[in-house]
Each structure stands twice: as C-alpha cells, then as structure tokens.
mmCIF file of C-alpha atoms in Angstrom:
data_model
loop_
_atom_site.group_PDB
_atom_site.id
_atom_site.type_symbol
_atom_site.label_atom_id
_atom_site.label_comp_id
_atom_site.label_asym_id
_atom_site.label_seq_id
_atom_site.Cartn_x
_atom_site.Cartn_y
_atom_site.Cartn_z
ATOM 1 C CA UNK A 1 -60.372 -43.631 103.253
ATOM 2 C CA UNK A 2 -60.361 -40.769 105.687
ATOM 3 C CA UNK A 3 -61.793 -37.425 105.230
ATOM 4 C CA UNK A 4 -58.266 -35.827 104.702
ATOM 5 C CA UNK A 5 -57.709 -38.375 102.021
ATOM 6 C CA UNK A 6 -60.666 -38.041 99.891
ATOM 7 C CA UNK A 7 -59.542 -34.212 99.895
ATOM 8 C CA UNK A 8 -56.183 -34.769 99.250
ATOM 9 C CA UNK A 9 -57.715 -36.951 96.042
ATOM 10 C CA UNK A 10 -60.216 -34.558 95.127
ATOM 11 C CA UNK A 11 -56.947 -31.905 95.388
ATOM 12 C CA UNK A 12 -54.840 -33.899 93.277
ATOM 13 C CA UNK A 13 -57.687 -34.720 90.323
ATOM 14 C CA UNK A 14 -58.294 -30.945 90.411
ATOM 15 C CA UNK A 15 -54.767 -29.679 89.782
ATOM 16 C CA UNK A 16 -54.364 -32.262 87.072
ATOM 17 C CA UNK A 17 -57.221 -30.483 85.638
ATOM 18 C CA UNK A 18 -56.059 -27.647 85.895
ATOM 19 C CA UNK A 19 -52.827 -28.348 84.641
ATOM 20 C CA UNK A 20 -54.723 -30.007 81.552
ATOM 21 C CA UNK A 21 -56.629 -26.491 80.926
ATOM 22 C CA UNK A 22 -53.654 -24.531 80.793
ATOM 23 C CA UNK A 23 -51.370 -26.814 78.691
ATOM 24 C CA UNK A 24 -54.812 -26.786 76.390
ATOM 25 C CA UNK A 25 -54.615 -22.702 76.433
ATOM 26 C CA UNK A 26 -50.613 -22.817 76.382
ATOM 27 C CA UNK A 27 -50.951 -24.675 72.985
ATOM 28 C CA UNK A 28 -53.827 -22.181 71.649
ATOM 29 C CA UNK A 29 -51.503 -18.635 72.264
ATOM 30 C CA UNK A 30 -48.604 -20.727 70.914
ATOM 31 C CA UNK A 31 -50.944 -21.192 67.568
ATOM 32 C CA UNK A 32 -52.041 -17.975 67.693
ATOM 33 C CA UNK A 33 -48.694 -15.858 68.635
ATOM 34 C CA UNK A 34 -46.961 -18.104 65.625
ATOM 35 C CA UNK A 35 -50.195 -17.148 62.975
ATOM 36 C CA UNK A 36 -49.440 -13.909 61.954
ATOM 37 C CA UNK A 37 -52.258 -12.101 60.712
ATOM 38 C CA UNK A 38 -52.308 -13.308 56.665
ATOM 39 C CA UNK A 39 -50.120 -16.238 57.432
ATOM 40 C CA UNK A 40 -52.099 -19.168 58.370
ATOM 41 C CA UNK A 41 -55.506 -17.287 59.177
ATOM 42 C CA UNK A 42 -56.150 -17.259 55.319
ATOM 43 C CA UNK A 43 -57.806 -13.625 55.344
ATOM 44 C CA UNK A 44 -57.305 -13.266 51.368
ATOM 45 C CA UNK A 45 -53.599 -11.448 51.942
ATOM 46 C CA UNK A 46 -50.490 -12.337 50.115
ATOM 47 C CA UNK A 47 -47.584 -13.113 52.451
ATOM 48 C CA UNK A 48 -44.361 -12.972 50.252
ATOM 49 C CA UNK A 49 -41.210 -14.385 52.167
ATOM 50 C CA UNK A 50 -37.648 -13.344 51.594
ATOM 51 C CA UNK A 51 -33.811 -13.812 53.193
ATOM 52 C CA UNK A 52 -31.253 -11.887 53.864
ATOM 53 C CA UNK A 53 -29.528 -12.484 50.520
ATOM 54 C CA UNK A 54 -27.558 -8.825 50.006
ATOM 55 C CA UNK A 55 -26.965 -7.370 47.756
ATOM 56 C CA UNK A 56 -30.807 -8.617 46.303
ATOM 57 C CA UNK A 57 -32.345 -8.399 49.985
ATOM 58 C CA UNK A 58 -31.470 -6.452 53.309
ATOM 59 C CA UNK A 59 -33.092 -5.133 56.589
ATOM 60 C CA UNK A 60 -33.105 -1.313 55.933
ATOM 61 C CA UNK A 61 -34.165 1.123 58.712
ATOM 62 C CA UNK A 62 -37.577 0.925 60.967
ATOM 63 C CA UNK A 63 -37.988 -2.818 59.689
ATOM 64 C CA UNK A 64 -37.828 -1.846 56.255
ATOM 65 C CA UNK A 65 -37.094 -4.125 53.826
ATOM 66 C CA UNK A 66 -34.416 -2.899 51.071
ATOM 67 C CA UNK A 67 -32.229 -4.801 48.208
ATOM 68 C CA UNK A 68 -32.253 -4.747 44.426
ATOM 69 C CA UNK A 69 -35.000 -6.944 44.030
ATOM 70 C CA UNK A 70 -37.407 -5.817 46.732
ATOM 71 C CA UNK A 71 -38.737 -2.577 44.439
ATOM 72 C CA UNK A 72 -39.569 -5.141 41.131
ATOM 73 C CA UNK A 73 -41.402 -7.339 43.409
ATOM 74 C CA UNK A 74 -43.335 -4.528 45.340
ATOM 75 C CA UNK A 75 -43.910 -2.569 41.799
ATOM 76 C CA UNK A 76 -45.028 -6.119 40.276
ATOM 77 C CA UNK A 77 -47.750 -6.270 43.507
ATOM 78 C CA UNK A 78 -48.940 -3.144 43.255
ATOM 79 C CA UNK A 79 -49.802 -3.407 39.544
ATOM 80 C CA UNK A 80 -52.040 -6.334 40.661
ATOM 81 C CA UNK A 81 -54.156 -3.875 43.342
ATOM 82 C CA UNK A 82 -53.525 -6.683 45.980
ATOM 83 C CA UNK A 83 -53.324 -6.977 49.936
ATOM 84 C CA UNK A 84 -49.752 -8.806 50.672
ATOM 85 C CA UNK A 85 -47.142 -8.450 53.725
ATOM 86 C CA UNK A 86 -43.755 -9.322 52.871
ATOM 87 C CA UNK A 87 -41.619 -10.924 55.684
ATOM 88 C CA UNK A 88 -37.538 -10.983 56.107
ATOM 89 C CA UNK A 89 -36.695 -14.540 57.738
ATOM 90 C CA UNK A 90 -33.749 -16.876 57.871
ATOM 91 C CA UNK A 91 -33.600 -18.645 54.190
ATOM 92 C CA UNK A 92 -34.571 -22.209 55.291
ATOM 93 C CA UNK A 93 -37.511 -20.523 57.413
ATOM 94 C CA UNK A 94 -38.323 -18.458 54.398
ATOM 95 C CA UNK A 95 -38.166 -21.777 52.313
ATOM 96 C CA UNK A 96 -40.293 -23.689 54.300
ATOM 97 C CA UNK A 97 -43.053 -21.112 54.880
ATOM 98 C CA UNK A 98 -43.209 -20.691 51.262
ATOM 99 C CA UNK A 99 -43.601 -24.290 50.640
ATOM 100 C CA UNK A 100 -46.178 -25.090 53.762
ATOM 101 C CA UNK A 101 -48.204 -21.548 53.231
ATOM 102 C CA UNK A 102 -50.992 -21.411 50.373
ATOM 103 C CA UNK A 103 -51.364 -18.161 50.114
ATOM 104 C CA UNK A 104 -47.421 -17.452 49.984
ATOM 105 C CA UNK A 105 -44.828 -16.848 47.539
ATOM 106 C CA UNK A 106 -41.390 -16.283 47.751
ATOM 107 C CA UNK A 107 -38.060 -14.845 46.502
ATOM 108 C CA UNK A 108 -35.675 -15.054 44.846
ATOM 109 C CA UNK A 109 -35.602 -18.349 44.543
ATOM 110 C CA UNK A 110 -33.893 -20.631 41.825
ATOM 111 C CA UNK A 111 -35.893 -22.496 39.652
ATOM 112 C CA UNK A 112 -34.374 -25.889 39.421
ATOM 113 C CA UNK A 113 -35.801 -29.560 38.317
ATOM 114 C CA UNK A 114 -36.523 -30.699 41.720
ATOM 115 C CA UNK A 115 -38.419 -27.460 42.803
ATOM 116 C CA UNK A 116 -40.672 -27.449 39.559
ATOM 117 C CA UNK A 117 -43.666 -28.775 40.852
ATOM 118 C CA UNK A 118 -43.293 -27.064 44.418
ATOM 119 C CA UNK A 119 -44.302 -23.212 42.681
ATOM 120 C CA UNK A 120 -46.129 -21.657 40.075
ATOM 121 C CA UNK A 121 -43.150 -19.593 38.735
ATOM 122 C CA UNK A 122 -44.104 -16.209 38.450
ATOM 123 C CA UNK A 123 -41.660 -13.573 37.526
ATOM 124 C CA UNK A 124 -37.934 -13.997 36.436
ATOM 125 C CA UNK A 125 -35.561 -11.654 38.291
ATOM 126 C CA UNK A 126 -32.066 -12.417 37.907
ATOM 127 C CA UNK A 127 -29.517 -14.840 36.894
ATOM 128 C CA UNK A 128 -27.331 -15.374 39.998
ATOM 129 C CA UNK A 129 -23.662 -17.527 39.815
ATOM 130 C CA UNK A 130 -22.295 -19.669 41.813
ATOM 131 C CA UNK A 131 -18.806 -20.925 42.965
ATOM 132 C CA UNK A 132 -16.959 -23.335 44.588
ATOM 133 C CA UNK A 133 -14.833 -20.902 47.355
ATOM 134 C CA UNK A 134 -11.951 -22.783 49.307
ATOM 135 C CA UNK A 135 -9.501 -22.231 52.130
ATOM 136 C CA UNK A 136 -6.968 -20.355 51.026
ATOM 137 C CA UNK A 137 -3.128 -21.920 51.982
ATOM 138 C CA UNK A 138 -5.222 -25.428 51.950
ATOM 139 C CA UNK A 139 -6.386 -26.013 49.121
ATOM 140 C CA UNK A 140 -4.401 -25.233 45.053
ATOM 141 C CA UNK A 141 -6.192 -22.639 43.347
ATOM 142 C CA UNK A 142 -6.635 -24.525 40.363
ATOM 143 C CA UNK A 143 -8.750 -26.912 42.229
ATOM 144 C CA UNK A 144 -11.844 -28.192 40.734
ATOM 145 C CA UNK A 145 -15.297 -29.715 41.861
ATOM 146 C CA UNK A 146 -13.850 -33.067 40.255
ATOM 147 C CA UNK A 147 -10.899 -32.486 42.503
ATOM 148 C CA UNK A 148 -13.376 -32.340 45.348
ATOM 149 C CA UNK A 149 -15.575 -35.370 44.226
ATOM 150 C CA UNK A 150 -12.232 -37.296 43.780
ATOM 151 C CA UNK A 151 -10.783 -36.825 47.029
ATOM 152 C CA UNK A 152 -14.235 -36.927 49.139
ATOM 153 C CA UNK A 153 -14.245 -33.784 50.421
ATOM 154 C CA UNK A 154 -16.453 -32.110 52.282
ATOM 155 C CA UNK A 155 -18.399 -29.030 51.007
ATOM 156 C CA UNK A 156 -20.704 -26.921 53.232
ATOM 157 C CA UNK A 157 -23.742 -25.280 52.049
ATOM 158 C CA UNK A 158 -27.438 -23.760 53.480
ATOM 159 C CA UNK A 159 -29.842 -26.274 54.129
ATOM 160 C CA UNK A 160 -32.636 -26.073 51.380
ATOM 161 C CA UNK A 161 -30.579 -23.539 49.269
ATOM 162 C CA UNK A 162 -29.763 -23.987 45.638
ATOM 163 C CA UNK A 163 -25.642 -24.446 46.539
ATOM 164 C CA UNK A 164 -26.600 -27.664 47.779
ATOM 165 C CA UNK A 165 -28.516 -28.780 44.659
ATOM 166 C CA UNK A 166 -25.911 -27.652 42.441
ATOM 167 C CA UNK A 167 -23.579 -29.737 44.861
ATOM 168 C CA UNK A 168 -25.362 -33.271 44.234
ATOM 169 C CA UNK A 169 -26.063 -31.998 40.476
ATOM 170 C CA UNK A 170 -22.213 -31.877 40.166
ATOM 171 C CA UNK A 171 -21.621 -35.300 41.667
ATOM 172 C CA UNK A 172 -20.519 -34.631 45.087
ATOM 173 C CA UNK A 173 -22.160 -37.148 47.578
ATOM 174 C CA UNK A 174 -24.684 -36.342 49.677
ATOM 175 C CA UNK A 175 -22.299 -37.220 52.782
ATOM 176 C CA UNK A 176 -20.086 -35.225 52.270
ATOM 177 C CA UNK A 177 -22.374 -32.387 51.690
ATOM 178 C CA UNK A 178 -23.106 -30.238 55.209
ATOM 179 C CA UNK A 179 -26.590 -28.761 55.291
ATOM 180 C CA UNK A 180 -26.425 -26.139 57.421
ATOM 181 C CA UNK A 181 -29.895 -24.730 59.124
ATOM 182 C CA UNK A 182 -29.880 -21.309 58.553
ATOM 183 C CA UNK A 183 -25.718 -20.680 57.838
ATOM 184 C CA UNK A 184 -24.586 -17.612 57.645
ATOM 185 C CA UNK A 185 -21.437 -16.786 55.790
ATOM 186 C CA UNK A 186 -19.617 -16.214 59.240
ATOM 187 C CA UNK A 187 -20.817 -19.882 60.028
ATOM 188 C CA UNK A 188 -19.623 -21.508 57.235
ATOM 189 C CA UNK A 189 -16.498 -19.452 57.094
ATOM 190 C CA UNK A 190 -15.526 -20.116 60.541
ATOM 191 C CA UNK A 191 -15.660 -24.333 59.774
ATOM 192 C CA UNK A 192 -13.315 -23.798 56.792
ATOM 193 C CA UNK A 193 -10.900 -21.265 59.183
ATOM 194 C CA UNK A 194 -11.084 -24.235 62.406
ATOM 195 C CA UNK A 195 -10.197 -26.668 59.313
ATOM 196 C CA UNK A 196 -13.469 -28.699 59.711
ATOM 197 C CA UNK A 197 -13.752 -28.543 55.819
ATOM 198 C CA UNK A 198 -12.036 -26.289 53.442
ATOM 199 C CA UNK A 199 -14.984 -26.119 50.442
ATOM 200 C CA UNK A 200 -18.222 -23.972 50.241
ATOM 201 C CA UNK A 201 -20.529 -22.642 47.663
ATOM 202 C CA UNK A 202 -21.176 -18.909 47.392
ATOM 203 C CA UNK A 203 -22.765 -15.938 44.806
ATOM 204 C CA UNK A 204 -19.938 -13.678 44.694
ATOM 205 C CA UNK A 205 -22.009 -10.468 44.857
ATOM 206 C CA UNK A 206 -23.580 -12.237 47.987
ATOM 207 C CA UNK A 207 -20.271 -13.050 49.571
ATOM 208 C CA UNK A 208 -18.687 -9.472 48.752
ATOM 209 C CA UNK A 209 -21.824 -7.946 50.557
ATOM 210 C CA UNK A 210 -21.412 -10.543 53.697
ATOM 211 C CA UNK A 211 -17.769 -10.480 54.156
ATOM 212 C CA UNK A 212 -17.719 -6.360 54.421
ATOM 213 C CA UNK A 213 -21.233 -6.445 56.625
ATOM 214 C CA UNK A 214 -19.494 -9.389 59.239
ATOM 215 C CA UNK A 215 -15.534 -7.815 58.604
ATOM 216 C CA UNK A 216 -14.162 -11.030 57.647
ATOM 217 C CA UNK A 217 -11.192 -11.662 55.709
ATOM 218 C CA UNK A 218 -11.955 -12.358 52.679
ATOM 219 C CA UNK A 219 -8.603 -13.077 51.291
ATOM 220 C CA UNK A 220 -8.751 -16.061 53.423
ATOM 221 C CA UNK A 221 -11.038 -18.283 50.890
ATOM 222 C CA UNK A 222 -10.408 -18.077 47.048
ATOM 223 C CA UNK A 223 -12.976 -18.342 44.606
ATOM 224 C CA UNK A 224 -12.488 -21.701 42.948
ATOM 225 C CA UNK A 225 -14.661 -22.905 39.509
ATOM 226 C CA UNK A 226 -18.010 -21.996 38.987
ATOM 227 C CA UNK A 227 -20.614 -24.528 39.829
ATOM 228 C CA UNK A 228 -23.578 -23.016 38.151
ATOM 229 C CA UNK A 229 -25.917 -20.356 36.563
ATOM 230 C CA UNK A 230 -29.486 -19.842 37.813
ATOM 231 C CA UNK A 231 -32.357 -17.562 36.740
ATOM 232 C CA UNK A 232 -34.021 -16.994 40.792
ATOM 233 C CA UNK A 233 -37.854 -16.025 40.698
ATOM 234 C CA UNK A 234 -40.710 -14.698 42.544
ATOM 235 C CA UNK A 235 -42.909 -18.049 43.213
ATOM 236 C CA UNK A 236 -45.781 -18.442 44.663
ATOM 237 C CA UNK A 237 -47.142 -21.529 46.800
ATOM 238 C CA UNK A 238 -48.491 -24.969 44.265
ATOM 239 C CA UNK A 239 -51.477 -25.067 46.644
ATOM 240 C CA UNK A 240 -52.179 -21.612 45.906
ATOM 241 C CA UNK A 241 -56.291 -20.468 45.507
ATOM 242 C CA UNK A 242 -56.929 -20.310 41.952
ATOM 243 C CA UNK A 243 -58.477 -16.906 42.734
ATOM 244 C CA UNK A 244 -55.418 -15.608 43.961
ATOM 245 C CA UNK A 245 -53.192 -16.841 41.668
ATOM 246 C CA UNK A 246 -55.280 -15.736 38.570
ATOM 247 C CA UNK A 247 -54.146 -11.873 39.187
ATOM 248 C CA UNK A 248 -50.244 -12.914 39.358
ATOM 249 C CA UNK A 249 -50.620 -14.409 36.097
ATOM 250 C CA UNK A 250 -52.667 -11.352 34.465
ATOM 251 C CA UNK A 251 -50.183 -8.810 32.606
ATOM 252 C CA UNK A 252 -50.272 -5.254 33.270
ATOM 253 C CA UNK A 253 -49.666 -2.565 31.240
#
C-alpha cells in the first residue's frame, strides 16, 4: 500500500473516531438537557407533574401554574417543609413521568383498580364526571354507551387517561377505542366534525373550559349518558424512598 493510502486509512479510522466521540457526547447532553435538575438526578426534591386539565389546572402568567387544585396541593407541600418543583406537561407525558420517576407524584389523577398498585394515594381532591359527548345531527340524543357497544362504534379518548378506562370498564372494545397521544379537545373534536367517529368522553367542566379557550362550537357535540364518577388524587410514585414518602403520609395540623 502506498504512502497516500496508509494516510487515507489512518484518515478514515480517525474520523470514525471521531465521529464515535461525538455521538458518545451527543448522547451525554441529550441525558443531561432531558434530566432536569430533581427529575432523574435524585437530589432529595419532589417533582410533582400536572396537565392542562382547566378548570383544575392552567398555565397562568410568567410560567405560573394556576387552577383550582394547584393552591391545595402547594398548601398540602408546604405543610410538609419540603423541596418540590411542580411541572405543567402534556397528560400522557405527565402520566408517564409520574409512573417512571421515584421521587414524583402527580395530579389529579383518578384512582381506579388498574392504577392501585402504580401510587401511594395521597390526598383526595375532587370527584370529577364523565360523559359520553357525540356529534350532534349524527348521532339521537338519547343514545347510550350500550347503543355504542351494540353498533361497534368508535369512541376516542387520551391515551393513558381515565376516559379510556371507563371506556373498556363499560364494555366497549378495545378496537374500537382511539388512544390518542396527548389529544386535545380540538383534536378529538375535529375527528368527530371530519366524521372519522362521532363518540368521545369528556368532564364537562373540562370541556366548557376547552371549548371557550380553543372557540369551538360547542353546540356541535351533545352530552350523551354519563360514563362514570371518580374521586382524582395527588399520588406519588410506588417506588418512592421510604424517607420521602414518610412526610406525605404525616398529618399536619
């Protein structure tokens, strides 16, 4: 092999290298930028995840986080002396974190059967409804989620949300039930208005809130029968340090 080979070789074995190296570093800031201080670093803080469920949770101004539920969590913190961020994401992100985070806890979610062993349930915070909603002109308003089971229809709901529990709960099979990562209300709205499906589960307060935030019509859907009740909670991670948990479960005065 000529000279000008072996340095084209040594050339090529060096930018693979190279190229090797900065993948390796690529993968380290990707770790690090997605490990917000508290969240995976374990430093001893609380990270409590919510959603943008209105009227319970909302972005308020400068990043603040607002809703009827946010001051009985933060007051319920506080009377425990103890370090925690909370964090506004997209439900199933919220969800997930909660679930995959030890040091996390989350609300409001619903305490149901197959979430019992997924959270030491903390604190009680409201009892939320739920109802079948349907597109109005296509569907009879005395429609009910037997009607729906019956005929195969199918119903949307948020992926990893309690309307899609309550779906399978009252018998509607799971393929005809569309999980939707992260849905909005405008999401699942607009498949029911393009006719891809003419069922979905909401909270009424919830969809009140959404429909006058997006400017949708509301009197397009009608609310429809009520699928369930649910008491949601603050909850805090199964795998959670026994050191940290021990102050949620003290009682203040």
């Amino acid at each position: 092999m000529t000279t000008i080979g072996l340095k084209a070789k040594a050339g090529r074995k060096k930018a693979t290298l190279l190229l090797w190296v900065a993948l390796f570093i690529a993968l380290l800031s990707g770790r690090a930028l997605y490990a917000e201080p508290g969240l995976e670093t374990g430093t001893g803080r609380y990270m409590v995840f919510t959603a943008y469920i209105p009227p319970y949770v909302a972005p308020g101004k400068g990043g603040e986080i607002i809703g009827s539920l946010v001051e009985p969590v933060e007051t319920f913190m506080k009377a425990r002396k103890v370090p925690y961020k909370m964090a506004l994401l997209p439900w199933s992100a919220t969800y997930r974190r909660a679930v995959e985070t030890p040091h996390a806890l989350i609300f409001p979610v619903d305490r149901t059967a197959a979430r019992e062993d997924r959270f030491h349930w903390i604190k009680p915070l409201v009892t939320t409804h739920y109802y079948i909603y349907g597109l109005r002109d296509k569907v009879a308003p005395t429609t009910t989620l037997e009607d729906i089971r019956t005929n195969g229809d199918l119903v949307s709901c948020t992926k990893n949300s309690i309307q899609c529990e309550l779906l399978l709960k009252g018998g509607i099979a799971d393929e005809n039930i569309l999980r939707i990562e992260g849905a909005s209300i405008t999401d699942r709205f607009n498949l029911m208005v393009r006719k891809r499906n003419f069922f979905t589960v909401f909270d009424p307060l919830v969809f009140a809130k959404l429909v006058e935030r997006d400017t949708l019509d509301a009197d397009r859907l009608i609310k429809l029968e009520k699928v369930g009740d649910m008491t949601s909670y603050l909850a805090a991670n199964r795998r959670m340090p026994g050191k940290m948990l021990a102050p949620l479960l003290t009682a203040t005065e």
